[in-house]
Tab-separated table of C-alpha atoms in Angstrom:
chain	number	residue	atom	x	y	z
G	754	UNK	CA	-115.768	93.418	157.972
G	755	UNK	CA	-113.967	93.625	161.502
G	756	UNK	CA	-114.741	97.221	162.975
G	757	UNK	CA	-111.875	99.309	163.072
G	758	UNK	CA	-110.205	97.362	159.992
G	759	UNK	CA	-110.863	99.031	156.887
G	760	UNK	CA	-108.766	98.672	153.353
G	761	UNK	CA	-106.864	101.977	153.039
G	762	UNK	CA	-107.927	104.693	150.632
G	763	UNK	CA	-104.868	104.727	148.067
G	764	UNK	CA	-106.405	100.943	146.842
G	765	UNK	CA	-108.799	100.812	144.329
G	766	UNK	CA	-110.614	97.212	144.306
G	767	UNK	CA	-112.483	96.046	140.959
G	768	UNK	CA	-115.989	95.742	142.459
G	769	UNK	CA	-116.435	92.047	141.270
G	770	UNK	CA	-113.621	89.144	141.467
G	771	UNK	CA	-111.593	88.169	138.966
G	772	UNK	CA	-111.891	84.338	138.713
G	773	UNK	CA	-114.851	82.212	140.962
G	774	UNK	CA	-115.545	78.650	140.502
G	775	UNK	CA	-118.131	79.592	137.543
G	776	UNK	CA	-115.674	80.499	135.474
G	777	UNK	CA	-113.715	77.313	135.761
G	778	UNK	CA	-114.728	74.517	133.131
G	779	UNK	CA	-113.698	71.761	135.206
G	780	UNK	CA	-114.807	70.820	139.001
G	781	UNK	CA	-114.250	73.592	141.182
G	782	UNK	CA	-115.449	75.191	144.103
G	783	UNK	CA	-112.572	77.500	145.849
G	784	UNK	CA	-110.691	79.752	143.751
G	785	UNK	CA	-108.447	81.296	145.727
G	786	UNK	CA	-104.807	82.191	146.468
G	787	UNK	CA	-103.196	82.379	142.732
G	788	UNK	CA	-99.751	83.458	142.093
G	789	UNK	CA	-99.659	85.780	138.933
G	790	UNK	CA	-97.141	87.134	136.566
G	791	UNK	CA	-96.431	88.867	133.347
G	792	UNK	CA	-94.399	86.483	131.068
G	793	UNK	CA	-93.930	86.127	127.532
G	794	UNK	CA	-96.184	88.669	126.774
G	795	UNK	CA	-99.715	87.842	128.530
G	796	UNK	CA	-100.549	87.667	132.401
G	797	UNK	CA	-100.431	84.102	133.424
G	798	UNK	CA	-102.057	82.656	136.895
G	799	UNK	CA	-101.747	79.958	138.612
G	800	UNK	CA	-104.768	79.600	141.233
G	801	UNK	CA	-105.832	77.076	144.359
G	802	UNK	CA	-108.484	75.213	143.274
G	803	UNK	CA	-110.239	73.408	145.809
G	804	UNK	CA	-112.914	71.525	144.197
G	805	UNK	CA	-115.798	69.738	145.584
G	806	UNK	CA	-119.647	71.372	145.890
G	807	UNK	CA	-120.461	75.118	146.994
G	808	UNK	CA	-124.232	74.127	147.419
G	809	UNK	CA	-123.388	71.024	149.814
G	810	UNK	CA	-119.978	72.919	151.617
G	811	UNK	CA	-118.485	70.226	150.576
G	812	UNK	CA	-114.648	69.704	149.436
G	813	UNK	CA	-113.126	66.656	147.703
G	814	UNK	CA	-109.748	68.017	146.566
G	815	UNK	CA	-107.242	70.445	145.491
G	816	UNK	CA	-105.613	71.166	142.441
G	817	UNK	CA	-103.389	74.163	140.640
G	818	UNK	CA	-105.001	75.753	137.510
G	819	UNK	CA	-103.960	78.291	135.198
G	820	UNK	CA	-105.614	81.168	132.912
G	821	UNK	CA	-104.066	83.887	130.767
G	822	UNK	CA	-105.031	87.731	130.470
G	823	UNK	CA	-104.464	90.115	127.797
G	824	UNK	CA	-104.983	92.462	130.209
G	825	UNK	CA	-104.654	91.389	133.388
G	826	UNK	CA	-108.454	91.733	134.542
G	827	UNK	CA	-110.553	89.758	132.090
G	828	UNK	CA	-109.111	86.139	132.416
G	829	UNK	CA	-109.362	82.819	130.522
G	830	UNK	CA	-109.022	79.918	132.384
G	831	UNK	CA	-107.311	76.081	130.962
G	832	UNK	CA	-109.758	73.782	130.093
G	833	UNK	CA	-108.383	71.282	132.395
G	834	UNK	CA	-106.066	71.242	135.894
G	835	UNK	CA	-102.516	72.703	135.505
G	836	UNK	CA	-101.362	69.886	138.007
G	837	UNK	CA	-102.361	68.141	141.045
G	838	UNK	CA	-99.491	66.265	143.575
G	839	UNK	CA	-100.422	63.360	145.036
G	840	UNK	CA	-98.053	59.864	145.712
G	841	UNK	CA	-97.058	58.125	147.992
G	842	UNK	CA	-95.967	60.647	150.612
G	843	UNK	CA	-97.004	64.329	149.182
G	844	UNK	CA	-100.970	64.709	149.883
G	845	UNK	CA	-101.399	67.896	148.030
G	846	UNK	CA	-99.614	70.807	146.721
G	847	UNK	CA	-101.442	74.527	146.842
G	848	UNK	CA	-100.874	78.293	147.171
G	849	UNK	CA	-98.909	78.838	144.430
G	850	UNK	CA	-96.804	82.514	143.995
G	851	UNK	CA	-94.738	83.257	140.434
G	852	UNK	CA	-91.906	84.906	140.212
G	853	UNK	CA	-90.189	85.278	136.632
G	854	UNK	CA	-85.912	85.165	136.874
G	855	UNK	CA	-83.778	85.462	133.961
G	856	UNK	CA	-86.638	84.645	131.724
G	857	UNK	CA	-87.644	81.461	133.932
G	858	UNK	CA	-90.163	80.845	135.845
G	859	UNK	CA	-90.380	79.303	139.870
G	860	UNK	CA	-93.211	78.700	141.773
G	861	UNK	CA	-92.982	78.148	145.410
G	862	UNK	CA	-96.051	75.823	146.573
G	863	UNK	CA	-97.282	74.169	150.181
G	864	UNK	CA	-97.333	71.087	150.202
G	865	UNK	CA	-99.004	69.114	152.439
G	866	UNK	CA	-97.317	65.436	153.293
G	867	UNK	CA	-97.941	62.456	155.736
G	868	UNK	CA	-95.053	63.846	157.790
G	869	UNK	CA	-95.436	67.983	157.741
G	870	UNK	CA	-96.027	71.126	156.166
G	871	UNK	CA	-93.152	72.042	153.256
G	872	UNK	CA	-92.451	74.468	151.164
G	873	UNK	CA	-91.714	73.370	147.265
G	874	UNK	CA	-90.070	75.419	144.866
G	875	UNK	CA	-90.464	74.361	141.355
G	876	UNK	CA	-90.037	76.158	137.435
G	877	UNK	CA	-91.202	76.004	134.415
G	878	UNK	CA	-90.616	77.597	130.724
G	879	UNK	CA	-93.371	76.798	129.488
G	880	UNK	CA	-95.930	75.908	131.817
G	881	UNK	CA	-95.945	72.402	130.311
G	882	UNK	CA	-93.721	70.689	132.326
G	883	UNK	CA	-92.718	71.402	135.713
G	884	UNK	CA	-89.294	70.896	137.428
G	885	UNK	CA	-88.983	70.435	141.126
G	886	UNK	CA	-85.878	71.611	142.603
G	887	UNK	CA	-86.253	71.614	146.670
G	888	UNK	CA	-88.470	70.906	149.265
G	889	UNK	CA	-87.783	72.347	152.949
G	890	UNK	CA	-88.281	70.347	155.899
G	891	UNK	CA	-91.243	70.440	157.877
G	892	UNK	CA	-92.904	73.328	159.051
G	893	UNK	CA	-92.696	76.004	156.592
G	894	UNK	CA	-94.727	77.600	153.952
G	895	UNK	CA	-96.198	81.003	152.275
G	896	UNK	CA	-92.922	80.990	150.521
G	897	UNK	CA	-91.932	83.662	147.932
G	898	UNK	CA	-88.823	84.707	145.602
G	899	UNK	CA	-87.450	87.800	144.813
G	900	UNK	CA	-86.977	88.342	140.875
G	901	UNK	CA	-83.685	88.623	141.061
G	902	UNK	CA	-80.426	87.778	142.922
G	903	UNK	CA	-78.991	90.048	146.052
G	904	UNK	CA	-75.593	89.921	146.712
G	905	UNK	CA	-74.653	87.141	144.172
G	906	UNK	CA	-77.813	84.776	145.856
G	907	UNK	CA	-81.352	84.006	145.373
G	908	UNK	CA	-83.396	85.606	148.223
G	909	UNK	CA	-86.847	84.156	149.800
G	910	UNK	CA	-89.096	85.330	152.132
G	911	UNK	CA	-91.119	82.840	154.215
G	912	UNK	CA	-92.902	82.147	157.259
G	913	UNK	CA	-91.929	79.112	159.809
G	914	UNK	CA	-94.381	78.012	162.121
G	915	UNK	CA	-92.126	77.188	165.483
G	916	UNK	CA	-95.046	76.055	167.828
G	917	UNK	CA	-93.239	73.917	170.523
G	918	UNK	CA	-90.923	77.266	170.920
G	919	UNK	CA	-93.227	80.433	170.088
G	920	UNK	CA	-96.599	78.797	171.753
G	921	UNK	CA	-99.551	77.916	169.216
G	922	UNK	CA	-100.059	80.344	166.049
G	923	UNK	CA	-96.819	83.014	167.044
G	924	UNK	CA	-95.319	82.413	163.475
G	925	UNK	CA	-93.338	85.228	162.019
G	926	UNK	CA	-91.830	86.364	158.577
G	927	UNK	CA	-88.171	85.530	157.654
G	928	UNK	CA	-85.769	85.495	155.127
G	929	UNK	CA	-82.843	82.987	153.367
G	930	UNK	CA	-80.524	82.956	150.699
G	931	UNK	CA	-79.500	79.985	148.219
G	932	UNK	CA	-76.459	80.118	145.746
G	933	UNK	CA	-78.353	78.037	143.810
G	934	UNK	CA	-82.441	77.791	144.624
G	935	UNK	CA	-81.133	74.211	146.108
G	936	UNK	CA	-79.202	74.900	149.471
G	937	UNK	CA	-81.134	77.321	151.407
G	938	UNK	CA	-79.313	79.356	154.405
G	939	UNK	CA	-78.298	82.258	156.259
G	940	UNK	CA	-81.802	82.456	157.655
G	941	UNK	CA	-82.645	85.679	159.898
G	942	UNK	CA	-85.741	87.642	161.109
G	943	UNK	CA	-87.703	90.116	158.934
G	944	UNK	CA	-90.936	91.017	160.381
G	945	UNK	CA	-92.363	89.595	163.908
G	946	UNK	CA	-95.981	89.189	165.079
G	947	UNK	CA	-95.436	91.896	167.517
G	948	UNK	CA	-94.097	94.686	165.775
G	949	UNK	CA	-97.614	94.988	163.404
G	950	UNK	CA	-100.568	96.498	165.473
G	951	UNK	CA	-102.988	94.191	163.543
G	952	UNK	CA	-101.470	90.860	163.707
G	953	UNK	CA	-101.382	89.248	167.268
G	954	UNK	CA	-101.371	85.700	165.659
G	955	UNK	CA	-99.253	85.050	163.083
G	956	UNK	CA	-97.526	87.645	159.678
G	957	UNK	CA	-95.786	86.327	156.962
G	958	UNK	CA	-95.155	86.665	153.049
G	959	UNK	CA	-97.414	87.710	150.672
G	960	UNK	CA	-97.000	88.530	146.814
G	961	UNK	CA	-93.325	88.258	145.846
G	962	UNK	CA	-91.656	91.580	145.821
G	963	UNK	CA	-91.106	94.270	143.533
G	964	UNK	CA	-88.069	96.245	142.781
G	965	UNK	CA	-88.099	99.910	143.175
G	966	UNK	CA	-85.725	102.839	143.610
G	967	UNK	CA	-86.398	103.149	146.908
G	968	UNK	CA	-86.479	99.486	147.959
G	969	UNK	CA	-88.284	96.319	147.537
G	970	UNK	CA	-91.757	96.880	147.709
G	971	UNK	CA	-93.468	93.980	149.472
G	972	UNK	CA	-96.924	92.893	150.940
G	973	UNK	CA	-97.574	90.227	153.689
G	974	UNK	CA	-100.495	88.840	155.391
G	975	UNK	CA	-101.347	89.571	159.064
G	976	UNK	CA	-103.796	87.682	161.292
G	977	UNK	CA	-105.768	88.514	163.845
G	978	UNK	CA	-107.768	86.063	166.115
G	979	UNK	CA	-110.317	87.121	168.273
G	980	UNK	CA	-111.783	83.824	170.513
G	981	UNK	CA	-114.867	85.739	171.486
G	982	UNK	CA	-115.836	85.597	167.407
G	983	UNK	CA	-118.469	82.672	166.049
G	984	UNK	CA	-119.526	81.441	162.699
G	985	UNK	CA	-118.128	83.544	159.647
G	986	UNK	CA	-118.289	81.270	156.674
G	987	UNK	CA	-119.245	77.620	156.413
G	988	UNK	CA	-117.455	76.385	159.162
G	989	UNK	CA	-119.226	76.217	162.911
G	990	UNK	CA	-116.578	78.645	163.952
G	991	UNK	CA	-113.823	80.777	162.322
G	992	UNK	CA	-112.296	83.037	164.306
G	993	UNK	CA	-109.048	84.814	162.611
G	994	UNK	CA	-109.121	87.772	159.962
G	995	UNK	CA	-106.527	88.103	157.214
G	996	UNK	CA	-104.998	91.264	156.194
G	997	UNK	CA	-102.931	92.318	153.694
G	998	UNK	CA	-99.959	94.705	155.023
G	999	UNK	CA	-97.336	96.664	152.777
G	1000	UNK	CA	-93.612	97.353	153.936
G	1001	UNK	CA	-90.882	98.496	152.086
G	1002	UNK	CA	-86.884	96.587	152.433
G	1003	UNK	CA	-83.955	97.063	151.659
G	1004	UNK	CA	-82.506	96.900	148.337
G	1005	UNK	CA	-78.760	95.903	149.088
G	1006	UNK	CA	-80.283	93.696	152.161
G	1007	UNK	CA	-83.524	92.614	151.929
G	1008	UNK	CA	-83.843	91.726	155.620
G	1009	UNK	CA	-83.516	94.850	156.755
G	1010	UNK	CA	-87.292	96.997	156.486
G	1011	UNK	CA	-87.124	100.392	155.598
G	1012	UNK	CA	-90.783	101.200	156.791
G	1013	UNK	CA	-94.140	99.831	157.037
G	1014	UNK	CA	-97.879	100.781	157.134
G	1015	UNK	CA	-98.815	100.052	160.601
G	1016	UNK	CA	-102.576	100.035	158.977
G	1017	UNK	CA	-103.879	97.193	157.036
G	1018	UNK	CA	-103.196	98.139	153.644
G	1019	UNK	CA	-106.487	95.736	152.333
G	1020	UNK	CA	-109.364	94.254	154.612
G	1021	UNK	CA	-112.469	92.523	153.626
G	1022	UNK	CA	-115.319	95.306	153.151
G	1023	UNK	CA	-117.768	93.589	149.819
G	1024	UNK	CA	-119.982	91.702	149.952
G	1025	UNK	CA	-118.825	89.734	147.305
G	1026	UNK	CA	-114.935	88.874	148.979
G	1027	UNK	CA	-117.821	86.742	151.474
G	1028	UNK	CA	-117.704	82.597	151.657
G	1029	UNK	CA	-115.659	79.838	153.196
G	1030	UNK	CA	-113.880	81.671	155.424
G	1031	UNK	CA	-115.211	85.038	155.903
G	1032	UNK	CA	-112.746	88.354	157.014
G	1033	UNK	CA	-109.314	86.618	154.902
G	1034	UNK	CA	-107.506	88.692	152.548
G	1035	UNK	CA	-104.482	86.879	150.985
G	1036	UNK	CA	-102.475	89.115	148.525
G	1037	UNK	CA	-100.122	86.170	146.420
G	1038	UNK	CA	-99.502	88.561	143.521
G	1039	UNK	CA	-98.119	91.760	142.323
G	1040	UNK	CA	-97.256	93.600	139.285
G	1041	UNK	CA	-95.631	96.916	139.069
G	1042	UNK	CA	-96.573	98.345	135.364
G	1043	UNK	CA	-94.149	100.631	133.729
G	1044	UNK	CA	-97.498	103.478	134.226
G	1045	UNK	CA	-96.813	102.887	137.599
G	1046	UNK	CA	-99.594	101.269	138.799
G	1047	UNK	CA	-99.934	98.275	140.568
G	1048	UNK	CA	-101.711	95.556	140.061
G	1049	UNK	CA	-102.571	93.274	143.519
G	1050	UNK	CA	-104.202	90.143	143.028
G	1051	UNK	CA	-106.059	88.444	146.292
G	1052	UNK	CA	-108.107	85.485	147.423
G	1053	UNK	CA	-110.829	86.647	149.728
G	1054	UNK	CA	-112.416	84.661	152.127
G	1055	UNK	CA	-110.475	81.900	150.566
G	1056	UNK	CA	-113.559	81.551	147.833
G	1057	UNK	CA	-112.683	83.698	145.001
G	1058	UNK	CA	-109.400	86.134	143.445
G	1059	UNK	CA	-109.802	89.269	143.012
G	1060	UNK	CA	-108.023	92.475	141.984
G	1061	UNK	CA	-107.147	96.056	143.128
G	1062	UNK	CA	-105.118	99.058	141.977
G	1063	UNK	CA	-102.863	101.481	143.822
G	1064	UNK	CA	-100.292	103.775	142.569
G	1065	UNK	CA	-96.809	102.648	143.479
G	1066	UNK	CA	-96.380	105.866	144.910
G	1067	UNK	CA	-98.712	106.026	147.470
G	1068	UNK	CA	-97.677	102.640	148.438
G	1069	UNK	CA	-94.265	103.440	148.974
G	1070	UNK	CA	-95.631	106.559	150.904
G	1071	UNK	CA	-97.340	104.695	153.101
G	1072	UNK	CA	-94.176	102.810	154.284
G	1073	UNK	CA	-92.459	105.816	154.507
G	1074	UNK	CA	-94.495	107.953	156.079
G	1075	UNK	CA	-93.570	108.099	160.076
């Protein structure tokens, strides 16, 4: 844990993860980064699977699983990969986020190709076959869709990574609107690296939002780098920490924030959110329940998902509060 970063008090974390590579009955290593929903009547996610050895630090691959929940905590993982992209052109696709329109639903993916960094959305009805309906140009990813239309149009967050015109890492979070998930447009600023106190490298989406009466309720990630930092996970050197934020828009337009926490809302602090890369919290899903509670899943350290609980409440308090 960084000093000075600490997860705030309202979130309650389960004190083990959710889903590691031993649960998986396939080849896996990194389970990480899963977009999860409610739909048709069980929790489904779809997690990062990057599979390869954990005793050698080794990694051969990536693919997208799934597992259901009756419950949302205890979760049951496909006997086999969900999907994995790979032709031609498209290397890999990974990060997936859920969000559940009309009934349907869309996945937004990275995908990594010979010539850039996209963003994919996708859908599916049944988690059988999957439907890609646009890719952006390079460089953009950490995509996510609101679960309904504003204004007559579908809305997206994302995060664009401009480095020949913000300097290296200075990526910030944005939004654009589509008539028909297709044509994507009317692209503006939401959130910039410099207006959060704990990001001085890069913010962006996190979980897509949630609707309540006082806004959309949203979480992004923030990172901080710090040069002076040495080895934190496998790698000879890993320098940036993760964290997730919260901040509250608009309902009527989502580009405009109501309020933020200008505190990390959840930081690495167990042992057990340790491994590839240490100090990264990743928040790629959220459920509001009708009790109120919600329901934040996370990849930490990019090695395992986990879950914690907060009352929506005290979340939106926290973006209100001056």
């Amino acid at each position: 844990m960084i000093e000075g970063r600490n997860t705030s008090p309202v979130i309650k974390k389960l004190d083990h993860p959710v889903l590691t590579y031993k649960d998986i009955p396939y080849n896996a290593a990194l389970i990480f980064n899963a977009g999860v929903a409610k739909f048709n009547g069980k929790y489904v996610m779809a997690f990062r699977n990057d599979y390869g050895s954990v005793e050698e630090h080794r990694l051969d691959g990536t693919n997208i699983g799934l597992a259901y929940s009756d419950d949302g905590e205890h979760w049951t993982p496909e006997s086999k990969p969900w999907f994995a992209i790979s032709d031609g052109e498209i290397i890999r696709a990974y990060d997936p986020r859920i969000s559940v329109i009309d009934g349907v639903c869309y996945l937004c993916m990275a995908v990594d190709t010979k010539h850039g960094l996209r963003g994919c959305i996708a859908k599916t009805e049944d988690f059988n076959k999957l439907e890609i309906l646009s890719m952006s140009v390079p460089d953009n990813r950490n995509m996510v869709l609101f679960p309904e239309k504003v204004g007559g149009n579908y809305i997206r967050l994302e995060r664009p990574m401009p480095v020949y015109s913000r300097g290296k890492d200075r990526f910030d979070m944005w939004l654009s609107e589509s008539p028909d998930m297709e044509f994507w447009g009317r692209s503006r600023l939401v959130l910039g690296v410099e207006d959060v106190p704990f990001a001085n490298d890069k913010v962006g989406p996190g979980a897509p939002p949630v609707k309540t009466d006082k806004g959309w309720l949203t979480l992004f990630h923030a990172v901080e780098k710090d040069t002076t930092r040495g080895k934190n996970g496998w790698e000879p050197r890993w320098q940036k920490s993760y964290y997730a934020g919260v901040a509250l828009l608009d309902l009527e337009d989502p580009s405009k924030i109501i309020g933020y926490s200008k505190k990390p809302l959840i930081c690495c602090d167990r042992a057990f959110e340790d491994g590839f890369r240490n100090d990264v919290i990743f928040p790629g899903g959220m459920i509001l329940e009708d009790s109120g509670e919600v329901k934040i899943y996370y990849g930490a350290s990019d090695t395992v998902e986990c879950l914690a609980r907060a009352d929506v409440n005290d979340l939106l308090k926290l973006c209100l509060d001056k």
